[in-house]
JSON list of N, CA and C in Angstrom, two decimals:
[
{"chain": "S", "resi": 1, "resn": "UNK", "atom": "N", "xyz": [77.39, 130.93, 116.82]},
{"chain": "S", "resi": 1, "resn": "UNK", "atom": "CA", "xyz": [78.24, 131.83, 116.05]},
{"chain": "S", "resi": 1, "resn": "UNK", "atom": "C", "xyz": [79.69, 131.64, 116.51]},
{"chain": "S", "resi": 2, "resn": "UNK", "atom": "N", "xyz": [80.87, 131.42, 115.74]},
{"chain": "S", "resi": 2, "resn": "UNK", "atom": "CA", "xyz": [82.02, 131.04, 116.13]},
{"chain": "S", "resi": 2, "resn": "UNK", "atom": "C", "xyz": [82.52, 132.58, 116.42]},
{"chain": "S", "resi": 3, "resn": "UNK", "atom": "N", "xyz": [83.87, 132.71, 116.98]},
{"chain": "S", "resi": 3, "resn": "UNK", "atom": "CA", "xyz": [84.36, 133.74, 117.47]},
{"chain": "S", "resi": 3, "resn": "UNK", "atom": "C", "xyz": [85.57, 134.89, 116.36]},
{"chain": "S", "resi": 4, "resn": "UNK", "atom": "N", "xyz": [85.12, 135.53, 116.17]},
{"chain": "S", "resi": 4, "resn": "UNK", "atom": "CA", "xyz": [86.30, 136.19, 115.02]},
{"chain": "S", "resi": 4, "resn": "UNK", "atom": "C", "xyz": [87.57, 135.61, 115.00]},
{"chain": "S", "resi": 5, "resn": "UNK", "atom": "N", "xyz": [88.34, 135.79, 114.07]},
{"chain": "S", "resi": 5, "resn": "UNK", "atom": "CA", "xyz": [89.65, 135.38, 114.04]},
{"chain": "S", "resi": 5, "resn": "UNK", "atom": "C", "xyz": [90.65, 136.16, 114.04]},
{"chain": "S", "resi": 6, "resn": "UNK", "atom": "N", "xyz": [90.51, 137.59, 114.28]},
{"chain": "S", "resi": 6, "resn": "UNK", "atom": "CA", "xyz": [91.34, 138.90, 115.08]},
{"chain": "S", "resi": 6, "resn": "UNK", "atom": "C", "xyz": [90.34, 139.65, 115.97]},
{"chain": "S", "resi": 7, "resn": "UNK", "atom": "N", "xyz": [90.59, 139.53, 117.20]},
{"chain": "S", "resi": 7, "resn": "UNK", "atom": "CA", "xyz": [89.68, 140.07, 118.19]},
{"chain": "S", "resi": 7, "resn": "UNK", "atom": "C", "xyz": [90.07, 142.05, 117.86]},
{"chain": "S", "resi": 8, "resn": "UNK", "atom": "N", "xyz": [91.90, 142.39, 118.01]},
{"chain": "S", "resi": 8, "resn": "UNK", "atom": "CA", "xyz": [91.87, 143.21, 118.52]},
{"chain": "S", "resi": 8, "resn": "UNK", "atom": "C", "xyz": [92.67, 143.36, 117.13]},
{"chain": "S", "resi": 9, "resn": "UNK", "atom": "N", "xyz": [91.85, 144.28, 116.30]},
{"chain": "S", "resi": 9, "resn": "UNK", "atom": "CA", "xyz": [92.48, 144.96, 114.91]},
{"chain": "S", "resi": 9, "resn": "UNK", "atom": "C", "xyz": [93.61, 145.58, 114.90]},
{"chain": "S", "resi": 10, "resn": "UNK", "atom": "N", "xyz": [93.96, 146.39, 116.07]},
{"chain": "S", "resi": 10, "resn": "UNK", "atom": "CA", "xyz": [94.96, 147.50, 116.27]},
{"chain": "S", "resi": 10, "resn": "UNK", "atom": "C", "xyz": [96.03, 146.66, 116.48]},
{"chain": "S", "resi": 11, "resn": "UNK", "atom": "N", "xyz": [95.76, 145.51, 117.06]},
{"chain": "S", "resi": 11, "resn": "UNK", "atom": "CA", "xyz": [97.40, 144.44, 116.80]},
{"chain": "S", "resi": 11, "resn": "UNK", "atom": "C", "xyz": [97.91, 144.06, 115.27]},
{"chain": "S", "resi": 12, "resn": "UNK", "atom": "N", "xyz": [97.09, 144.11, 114.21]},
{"chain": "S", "resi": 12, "resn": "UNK", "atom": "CA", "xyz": [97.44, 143.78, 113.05]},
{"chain": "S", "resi": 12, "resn": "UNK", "atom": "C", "xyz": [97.74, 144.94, 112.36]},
{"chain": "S", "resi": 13, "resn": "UNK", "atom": "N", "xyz": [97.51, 146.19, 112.57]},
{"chain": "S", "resi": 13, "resn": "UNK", "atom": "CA", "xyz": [97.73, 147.31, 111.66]},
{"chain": "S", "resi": 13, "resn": "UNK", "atom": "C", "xyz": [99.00, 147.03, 111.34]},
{"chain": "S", "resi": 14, "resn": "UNK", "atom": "N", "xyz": [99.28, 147.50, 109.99]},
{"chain": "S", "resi": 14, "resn": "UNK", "atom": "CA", "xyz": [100.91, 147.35, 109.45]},
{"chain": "S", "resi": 14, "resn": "UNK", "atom": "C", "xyz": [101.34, 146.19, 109.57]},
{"chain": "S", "resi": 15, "resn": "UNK", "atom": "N", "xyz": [101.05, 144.93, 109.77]},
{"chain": "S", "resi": 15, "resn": "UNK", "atom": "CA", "xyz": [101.36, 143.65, 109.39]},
{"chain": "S", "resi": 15, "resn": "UNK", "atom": "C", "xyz": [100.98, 143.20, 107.84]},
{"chain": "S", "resi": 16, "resn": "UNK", "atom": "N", "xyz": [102.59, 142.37, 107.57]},
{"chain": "S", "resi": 16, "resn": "UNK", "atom": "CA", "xyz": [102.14, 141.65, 106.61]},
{"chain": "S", "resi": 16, "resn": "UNK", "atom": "C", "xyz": [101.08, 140.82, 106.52]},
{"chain": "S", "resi": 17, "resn": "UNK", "atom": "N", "xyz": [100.62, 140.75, 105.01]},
{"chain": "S", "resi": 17, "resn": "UNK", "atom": "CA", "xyz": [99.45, 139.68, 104.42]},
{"chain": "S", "resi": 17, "resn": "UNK", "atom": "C", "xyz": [99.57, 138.92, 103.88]},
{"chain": "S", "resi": 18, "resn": "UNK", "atom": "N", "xyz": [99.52, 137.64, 103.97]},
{"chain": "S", "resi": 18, "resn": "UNK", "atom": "CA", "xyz": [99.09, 136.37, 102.63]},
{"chain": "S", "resi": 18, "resn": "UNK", "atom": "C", "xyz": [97.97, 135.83, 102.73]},
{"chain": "S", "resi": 19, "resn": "UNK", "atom": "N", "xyz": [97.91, 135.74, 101.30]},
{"chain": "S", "resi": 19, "resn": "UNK", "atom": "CA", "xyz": [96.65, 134.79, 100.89]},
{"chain": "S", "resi": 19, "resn": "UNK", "atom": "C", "xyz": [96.27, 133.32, 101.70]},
{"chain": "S", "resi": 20, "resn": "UNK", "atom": "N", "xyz": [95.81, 132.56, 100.98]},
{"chain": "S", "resi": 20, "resn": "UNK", "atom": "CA", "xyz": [95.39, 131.34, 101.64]},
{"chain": "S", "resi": 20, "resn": "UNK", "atom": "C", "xyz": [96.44, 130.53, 100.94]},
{"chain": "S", "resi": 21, "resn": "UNK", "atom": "N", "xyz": [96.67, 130.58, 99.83]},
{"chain": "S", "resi": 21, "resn": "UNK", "atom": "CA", "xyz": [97.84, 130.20, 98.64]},
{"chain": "S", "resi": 21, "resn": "UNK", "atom": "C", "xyz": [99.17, 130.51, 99.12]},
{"chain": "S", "resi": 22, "resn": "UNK", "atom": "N", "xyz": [99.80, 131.65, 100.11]},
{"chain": "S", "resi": 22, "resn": "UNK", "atom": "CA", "xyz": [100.76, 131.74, 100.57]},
{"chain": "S", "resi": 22, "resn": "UNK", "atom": "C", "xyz": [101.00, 133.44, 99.71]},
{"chain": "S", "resi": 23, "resn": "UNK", "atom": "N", "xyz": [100.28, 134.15, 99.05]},
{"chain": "S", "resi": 23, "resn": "UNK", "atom": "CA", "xyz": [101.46, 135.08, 98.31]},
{"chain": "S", "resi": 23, "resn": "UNK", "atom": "C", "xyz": [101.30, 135.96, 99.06]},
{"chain": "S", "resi": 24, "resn": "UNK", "atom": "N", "xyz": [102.01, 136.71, 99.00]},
{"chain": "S", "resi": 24, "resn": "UNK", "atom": "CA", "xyz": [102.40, 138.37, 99.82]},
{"chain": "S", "resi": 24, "resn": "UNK", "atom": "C", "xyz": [101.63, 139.12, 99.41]},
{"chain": "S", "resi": 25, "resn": "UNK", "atom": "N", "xyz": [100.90, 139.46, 99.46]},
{"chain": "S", "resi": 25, "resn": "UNK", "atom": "CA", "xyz": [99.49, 140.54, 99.23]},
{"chain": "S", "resi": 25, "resn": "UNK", "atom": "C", "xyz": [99.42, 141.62, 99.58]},
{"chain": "S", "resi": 26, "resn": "UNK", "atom": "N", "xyz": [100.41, 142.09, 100.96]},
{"chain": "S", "resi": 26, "resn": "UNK", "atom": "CA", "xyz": [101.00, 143.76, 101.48]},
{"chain": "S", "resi": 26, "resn": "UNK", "atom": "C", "xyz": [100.17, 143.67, 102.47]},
{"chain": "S", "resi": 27, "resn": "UNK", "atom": "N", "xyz": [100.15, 144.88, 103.20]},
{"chain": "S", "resi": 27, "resn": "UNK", "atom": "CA", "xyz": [99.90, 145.00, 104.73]},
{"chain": "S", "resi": 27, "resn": "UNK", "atom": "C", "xyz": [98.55, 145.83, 104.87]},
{"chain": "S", "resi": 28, "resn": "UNK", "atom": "N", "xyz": [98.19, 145.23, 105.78]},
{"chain": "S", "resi": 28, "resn": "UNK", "atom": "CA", "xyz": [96.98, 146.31, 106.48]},
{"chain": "S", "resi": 28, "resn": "UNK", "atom": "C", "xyz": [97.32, 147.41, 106.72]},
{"chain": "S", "resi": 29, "resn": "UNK", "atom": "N", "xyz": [96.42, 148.59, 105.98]},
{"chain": "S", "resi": 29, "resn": "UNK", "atom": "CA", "xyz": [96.64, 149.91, 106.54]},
{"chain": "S", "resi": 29, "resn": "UNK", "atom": "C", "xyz": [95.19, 150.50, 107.25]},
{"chain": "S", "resi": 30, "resn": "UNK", "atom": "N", "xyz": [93.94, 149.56, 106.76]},
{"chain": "S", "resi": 30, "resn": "UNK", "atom": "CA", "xyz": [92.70, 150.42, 107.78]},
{"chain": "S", "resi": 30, "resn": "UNK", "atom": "C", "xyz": [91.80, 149.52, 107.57]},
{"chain": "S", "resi": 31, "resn": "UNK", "atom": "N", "xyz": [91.23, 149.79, 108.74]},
{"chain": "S", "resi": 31, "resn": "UNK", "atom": "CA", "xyz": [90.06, 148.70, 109.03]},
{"chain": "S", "resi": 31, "resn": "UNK", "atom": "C", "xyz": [88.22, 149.61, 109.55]},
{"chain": "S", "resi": 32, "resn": "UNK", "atom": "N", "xyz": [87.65, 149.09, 109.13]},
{"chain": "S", "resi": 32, "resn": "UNK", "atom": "CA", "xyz": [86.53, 149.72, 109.96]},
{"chain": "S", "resi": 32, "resn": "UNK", "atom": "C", "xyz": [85.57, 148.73, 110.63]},
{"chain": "S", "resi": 33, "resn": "UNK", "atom": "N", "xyz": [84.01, 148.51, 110.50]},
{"chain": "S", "resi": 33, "resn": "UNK", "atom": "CA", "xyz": [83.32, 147.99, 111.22]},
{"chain": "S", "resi": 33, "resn": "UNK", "atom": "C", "xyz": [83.40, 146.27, 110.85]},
{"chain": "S", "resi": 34, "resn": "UNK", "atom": "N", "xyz": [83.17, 146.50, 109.41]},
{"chain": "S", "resi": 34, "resn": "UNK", "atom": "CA", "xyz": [83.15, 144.58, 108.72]},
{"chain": "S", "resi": 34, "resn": "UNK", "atom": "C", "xyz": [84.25, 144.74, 107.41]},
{"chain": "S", "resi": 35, "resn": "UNK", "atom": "N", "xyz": [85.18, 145.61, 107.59]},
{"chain": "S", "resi": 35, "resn": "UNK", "atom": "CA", "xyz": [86.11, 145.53, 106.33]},
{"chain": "S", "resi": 35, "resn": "UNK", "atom": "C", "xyz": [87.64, 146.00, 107.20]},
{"chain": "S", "resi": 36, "resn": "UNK", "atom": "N", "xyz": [88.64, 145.60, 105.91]},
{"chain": "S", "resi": 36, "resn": "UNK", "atom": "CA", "xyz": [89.96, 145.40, 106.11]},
{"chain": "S", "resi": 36, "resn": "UNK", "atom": "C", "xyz": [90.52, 146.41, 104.82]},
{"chain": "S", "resi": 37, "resn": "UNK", "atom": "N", "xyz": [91.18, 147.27, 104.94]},
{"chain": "S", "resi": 37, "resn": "UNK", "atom": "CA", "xyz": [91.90, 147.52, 103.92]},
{"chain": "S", "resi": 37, "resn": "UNK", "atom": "C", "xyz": [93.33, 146.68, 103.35]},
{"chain": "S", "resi": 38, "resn": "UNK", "atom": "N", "xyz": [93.81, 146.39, 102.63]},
{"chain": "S", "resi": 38, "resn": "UNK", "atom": "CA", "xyz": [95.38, 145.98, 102.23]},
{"chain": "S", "resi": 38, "resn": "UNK", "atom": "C", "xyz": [95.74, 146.63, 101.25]},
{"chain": "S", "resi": 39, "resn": "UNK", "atom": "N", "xyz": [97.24, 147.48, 101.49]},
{"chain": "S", "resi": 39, "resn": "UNK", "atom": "CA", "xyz": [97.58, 148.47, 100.38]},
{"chain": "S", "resi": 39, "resn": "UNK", "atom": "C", "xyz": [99.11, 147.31, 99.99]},
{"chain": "S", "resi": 40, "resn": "UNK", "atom": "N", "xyz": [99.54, 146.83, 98.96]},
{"chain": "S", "resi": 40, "resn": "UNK", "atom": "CA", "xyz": [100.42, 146.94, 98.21]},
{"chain": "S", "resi": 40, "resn": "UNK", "atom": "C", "xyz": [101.23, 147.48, 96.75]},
{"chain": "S", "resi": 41, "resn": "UNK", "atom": "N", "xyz": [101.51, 148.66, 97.23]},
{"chain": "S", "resi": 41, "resn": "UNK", "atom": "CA", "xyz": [101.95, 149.31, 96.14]},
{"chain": "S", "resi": 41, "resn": "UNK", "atom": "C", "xyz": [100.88, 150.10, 95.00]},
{"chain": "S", "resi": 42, "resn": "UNK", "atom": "N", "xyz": [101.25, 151.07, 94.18]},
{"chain": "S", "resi": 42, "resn": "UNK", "atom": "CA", "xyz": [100.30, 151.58, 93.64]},
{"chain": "S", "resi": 42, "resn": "UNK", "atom": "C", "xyz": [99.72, 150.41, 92.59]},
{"chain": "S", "resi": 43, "resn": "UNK", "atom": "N", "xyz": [98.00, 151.35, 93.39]},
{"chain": "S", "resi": 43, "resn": "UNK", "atom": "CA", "xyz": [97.00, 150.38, 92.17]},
{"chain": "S", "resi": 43, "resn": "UNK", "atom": "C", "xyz": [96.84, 148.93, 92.40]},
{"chain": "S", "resi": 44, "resn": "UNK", "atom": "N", "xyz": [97.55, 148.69, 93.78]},
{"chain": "S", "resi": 44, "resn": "UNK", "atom": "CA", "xyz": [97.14, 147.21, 94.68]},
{"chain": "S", "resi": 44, "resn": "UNK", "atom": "C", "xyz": [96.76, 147.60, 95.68]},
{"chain": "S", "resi": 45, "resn": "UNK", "atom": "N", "xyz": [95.66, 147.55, 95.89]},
{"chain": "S", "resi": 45, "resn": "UNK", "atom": "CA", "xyz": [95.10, 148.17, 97.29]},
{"chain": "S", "resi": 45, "resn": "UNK", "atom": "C", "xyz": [93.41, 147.61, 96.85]},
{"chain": "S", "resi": 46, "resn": "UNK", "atom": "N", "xyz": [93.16, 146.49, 98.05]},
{"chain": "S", "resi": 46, "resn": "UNK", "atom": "CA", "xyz": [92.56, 145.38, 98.56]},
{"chain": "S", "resi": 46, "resn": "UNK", "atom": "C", "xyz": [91.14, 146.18, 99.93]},
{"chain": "S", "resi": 47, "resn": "UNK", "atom": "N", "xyz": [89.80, 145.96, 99.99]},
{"chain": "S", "resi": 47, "resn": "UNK", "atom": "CA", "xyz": [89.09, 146.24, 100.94]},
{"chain": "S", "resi": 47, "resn": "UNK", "atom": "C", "xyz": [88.10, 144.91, 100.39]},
{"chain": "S", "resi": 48, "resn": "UNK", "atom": "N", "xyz": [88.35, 143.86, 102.12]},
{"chain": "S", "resi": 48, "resn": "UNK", "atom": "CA", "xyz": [87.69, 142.78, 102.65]},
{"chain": "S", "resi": 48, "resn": "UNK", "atom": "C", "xyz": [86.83, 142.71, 103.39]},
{"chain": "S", "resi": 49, "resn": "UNK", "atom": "N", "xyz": [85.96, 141.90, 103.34]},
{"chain": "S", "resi": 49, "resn": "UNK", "atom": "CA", "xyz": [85.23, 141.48, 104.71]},
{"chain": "S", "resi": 49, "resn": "UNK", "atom": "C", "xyz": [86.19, 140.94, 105.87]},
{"chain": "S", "resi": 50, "resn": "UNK", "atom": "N", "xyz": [86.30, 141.53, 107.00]},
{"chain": "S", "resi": 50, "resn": "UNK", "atom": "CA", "xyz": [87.15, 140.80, 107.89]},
{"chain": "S", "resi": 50, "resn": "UNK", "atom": "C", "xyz": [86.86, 139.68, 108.33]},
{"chain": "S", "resi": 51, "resn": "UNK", "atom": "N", "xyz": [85.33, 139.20, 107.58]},
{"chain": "S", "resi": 51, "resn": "UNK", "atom": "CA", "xyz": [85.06, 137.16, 107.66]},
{"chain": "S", "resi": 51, "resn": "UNK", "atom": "C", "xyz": [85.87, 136.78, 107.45]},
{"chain": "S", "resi": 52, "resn": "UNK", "atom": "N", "xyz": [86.48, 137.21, 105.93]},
{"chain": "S", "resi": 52, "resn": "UNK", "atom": "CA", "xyz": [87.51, 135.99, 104.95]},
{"chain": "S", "resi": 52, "resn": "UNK", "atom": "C", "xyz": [89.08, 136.40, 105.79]},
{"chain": "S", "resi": 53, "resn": "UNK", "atom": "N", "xyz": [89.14, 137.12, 106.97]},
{"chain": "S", "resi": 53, "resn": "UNK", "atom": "CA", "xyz": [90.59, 136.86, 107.74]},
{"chain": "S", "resi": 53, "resn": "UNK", "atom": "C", "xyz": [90.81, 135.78, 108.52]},
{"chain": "S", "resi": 54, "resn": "UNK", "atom": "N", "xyz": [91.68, 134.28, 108.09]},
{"chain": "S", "resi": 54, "resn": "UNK", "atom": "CA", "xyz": [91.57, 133.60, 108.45]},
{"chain": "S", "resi": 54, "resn": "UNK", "atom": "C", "xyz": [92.09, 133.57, 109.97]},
{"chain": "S", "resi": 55, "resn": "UNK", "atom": "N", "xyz": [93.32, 134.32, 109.89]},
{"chain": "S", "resi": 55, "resn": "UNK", "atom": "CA", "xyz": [93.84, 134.49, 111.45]},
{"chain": "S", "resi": 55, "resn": "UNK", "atom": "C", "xyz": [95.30, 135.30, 111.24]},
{"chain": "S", "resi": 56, "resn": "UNK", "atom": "N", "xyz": [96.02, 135.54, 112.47]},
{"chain": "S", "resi": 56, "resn": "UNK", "atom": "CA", "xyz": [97.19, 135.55, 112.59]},
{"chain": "S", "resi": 56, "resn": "UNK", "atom": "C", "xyz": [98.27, 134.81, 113.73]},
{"chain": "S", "resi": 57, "resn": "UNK", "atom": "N", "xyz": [99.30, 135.01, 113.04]},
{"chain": "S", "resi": 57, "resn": "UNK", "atom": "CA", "xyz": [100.17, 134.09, 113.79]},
{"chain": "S", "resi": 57, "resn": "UNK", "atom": "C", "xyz": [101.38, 135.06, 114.97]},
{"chain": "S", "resi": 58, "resn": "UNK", "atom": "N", "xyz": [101.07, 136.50, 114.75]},
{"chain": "S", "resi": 58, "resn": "UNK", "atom": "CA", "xyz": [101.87, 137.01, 115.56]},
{"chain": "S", "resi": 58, "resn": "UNK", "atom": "C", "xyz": [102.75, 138.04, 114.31]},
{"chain": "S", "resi": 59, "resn": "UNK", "atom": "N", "xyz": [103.45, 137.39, 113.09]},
{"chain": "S", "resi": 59, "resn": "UNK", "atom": "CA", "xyz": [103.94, 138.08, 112.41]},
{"chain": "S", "resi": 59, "resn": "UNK", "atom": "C", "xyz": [102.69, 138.46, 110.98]},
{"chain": "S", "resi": 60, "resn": "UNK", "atom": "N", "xyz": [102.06, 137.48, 110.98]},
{"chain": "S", "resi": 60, "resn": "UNK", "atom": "CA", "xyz": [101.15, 137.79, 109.24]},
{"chain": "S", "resi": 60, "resn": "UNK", "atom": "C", "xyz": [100.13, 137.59, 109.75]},
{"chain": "S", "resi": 61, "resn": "UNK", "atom": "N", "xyz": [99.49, 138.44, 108.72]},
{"chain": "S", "resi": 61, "resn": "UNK", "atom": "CA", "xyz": [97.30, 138.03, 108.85]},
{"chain": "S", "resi": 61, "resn": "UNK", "atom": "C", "xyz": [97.63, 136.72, 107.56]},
{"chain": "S", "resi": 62, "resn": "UNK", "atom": "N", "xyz": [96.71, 135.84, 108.00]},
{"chain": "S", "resi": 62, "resn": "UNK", "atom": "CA", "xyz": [96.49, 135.09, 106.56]},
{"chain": "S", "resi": 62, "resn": "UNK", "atom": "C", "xyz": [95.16, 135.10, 106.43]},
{"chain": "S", "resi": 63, "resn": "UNK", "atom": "N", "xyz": [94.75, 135.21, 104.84]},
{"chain": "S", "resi": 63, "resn": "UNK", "atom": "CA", "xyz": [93.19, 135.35, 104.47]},
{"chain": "S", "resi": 63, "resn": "UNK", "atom": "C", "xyz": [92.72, 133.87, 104.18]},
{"chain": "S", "resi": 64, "resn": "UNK", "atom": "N", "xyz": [91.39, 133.83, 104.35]},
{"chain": "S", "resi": 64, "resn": "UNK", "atom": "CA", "xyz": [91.20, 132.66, 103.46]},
{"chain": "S", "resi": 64, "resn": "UNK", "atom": "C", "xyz": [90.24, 132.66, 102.36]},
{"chain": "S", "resi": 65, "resn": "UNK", "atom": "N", "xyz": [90.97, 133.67, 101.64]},
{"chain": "S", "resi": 65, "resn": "UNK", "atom": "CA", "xyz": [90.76, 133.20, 100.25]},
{"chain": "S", "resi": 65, "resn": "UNK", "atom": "C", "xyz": [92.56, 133.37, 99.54]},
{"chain": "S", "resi": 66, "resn": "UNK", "atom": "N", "xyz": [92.20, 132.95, 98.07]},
{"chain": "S", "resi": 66, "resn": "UNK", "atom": "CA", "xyz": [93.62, 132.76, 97.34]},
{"chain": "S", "resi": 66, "resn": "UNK", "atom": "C", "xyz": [93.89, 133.79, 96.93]},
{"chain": "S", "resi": 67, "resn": "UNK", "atom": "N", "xyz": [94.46, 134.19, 96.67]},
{"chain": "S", "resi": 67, "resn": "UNK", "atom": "CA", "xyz": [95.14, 135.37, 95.92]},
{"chain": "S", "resi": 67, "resn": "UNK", "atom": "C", "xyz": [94.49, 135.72, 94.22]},
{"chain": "S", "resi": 68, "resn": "UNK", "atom": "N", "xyz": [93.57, 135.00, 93.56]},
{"chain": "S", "resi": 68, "resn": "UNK", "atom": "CA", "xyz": [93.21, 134.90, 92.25]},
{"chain": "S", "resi": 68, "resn": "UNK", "atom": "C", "xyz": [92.14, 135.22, 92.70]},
{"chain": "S", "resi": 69, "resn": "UNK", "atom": "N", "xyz": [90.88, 135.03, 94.03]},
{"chain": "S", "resi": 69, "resn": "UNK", "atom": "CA", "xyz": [90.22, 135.09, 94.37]},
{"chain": "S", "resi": 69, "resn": "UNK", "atom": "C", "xyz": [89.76, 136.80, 95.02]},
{"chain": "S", "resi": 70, "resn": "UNK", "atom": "N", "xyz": [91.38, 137.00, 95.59]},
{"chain": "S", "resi": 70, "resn": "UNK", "atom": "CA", "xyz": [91.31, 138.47, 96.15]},
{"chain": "S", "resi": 70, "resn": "UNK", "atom": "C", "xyz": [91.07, 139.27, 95.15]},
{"chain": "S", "resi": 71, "resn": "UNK", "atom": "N", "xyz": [91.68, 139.53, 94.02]},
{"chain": "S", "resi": 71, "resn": "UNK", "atom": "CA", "xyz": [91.20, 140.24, 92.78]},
{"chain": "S", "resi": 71, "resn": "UNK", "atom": "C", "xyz": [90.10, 140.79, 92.96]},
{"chain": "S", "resi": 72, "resn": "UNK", "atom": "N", "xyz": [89.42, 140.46, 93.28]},
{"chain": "S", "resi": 72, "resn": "UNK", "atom": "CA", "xyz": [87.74, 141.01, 93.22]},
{"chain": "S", "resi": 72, "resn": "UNK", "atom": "C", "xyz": [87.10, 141.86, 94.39]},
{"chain": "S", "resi": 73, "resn": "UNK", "atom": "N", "xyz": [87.90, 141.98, 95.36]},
{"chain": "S", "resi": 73, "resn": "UNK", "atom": "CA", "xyz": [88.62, 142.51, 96.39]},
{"chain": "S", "resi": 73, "resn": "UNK", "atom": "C", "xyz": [88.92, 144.51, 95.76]},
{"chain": "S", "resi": 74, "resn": "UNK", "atom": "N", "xyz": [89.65, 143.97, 94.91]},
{"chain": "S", "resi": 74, "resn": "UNK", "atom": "CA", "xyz": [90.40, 145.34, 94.64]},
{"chain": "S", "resi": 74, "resn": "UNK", "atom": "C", "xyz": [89.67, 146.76, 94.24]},
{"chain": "S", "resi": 75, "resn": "UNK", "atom": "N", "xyz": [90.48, 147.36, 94.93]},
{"chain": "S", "resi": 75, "resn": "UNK", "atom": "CA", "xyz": [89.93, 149.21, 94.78]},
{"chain": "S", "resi": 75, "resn": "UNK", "atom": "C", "xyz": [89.96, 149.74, 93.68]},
{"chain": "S", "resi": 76, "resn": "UNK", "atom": "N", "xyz": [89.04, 149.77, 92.85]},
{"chain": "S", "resi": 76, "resn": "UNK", "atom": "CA", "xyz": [89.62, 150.66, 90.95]},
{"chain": "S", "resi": 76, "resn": "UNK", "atom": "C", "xyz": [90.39, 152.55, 91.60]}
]
């Protein structure tokens, strides 16, 4: 089993997001056991598996999926 790709969640809260594609997708606001929330703006607001978090670099989470892909992702 490989090793997660954010050990410690509470370092990413309120960090920016991009896709795998590069777009700005908005920031983490909550996380729980196997999911990620991402809120951008009303009626964009994103809950993931924290599998598809590809990593971070210190300033952004990047996902790996695309942004056309996250869609399906989204909170009605």
């Amino acid at each position: 089993m490989s090793e997660p790709a954010i050990l410690n969640w509470e370092r990413v809260m309120h960090k920016n997001v991009r896709s795998h594609d590069g777009v700005d997708v908005g920031t983490i606001i909550a996380d729980d056991a196997d999911t990620v929330t991402i809120y951008k703006g009303s009626g964009r607001e994103y809950k993931l598996p924290k599998t598809l978090v590809e990593g971070f670099n210190g300033a952004e989470v990047w996902l790996g999926v695309t942004y056309r892909e996250l869609m399906s992702y989204k909170i009605q």
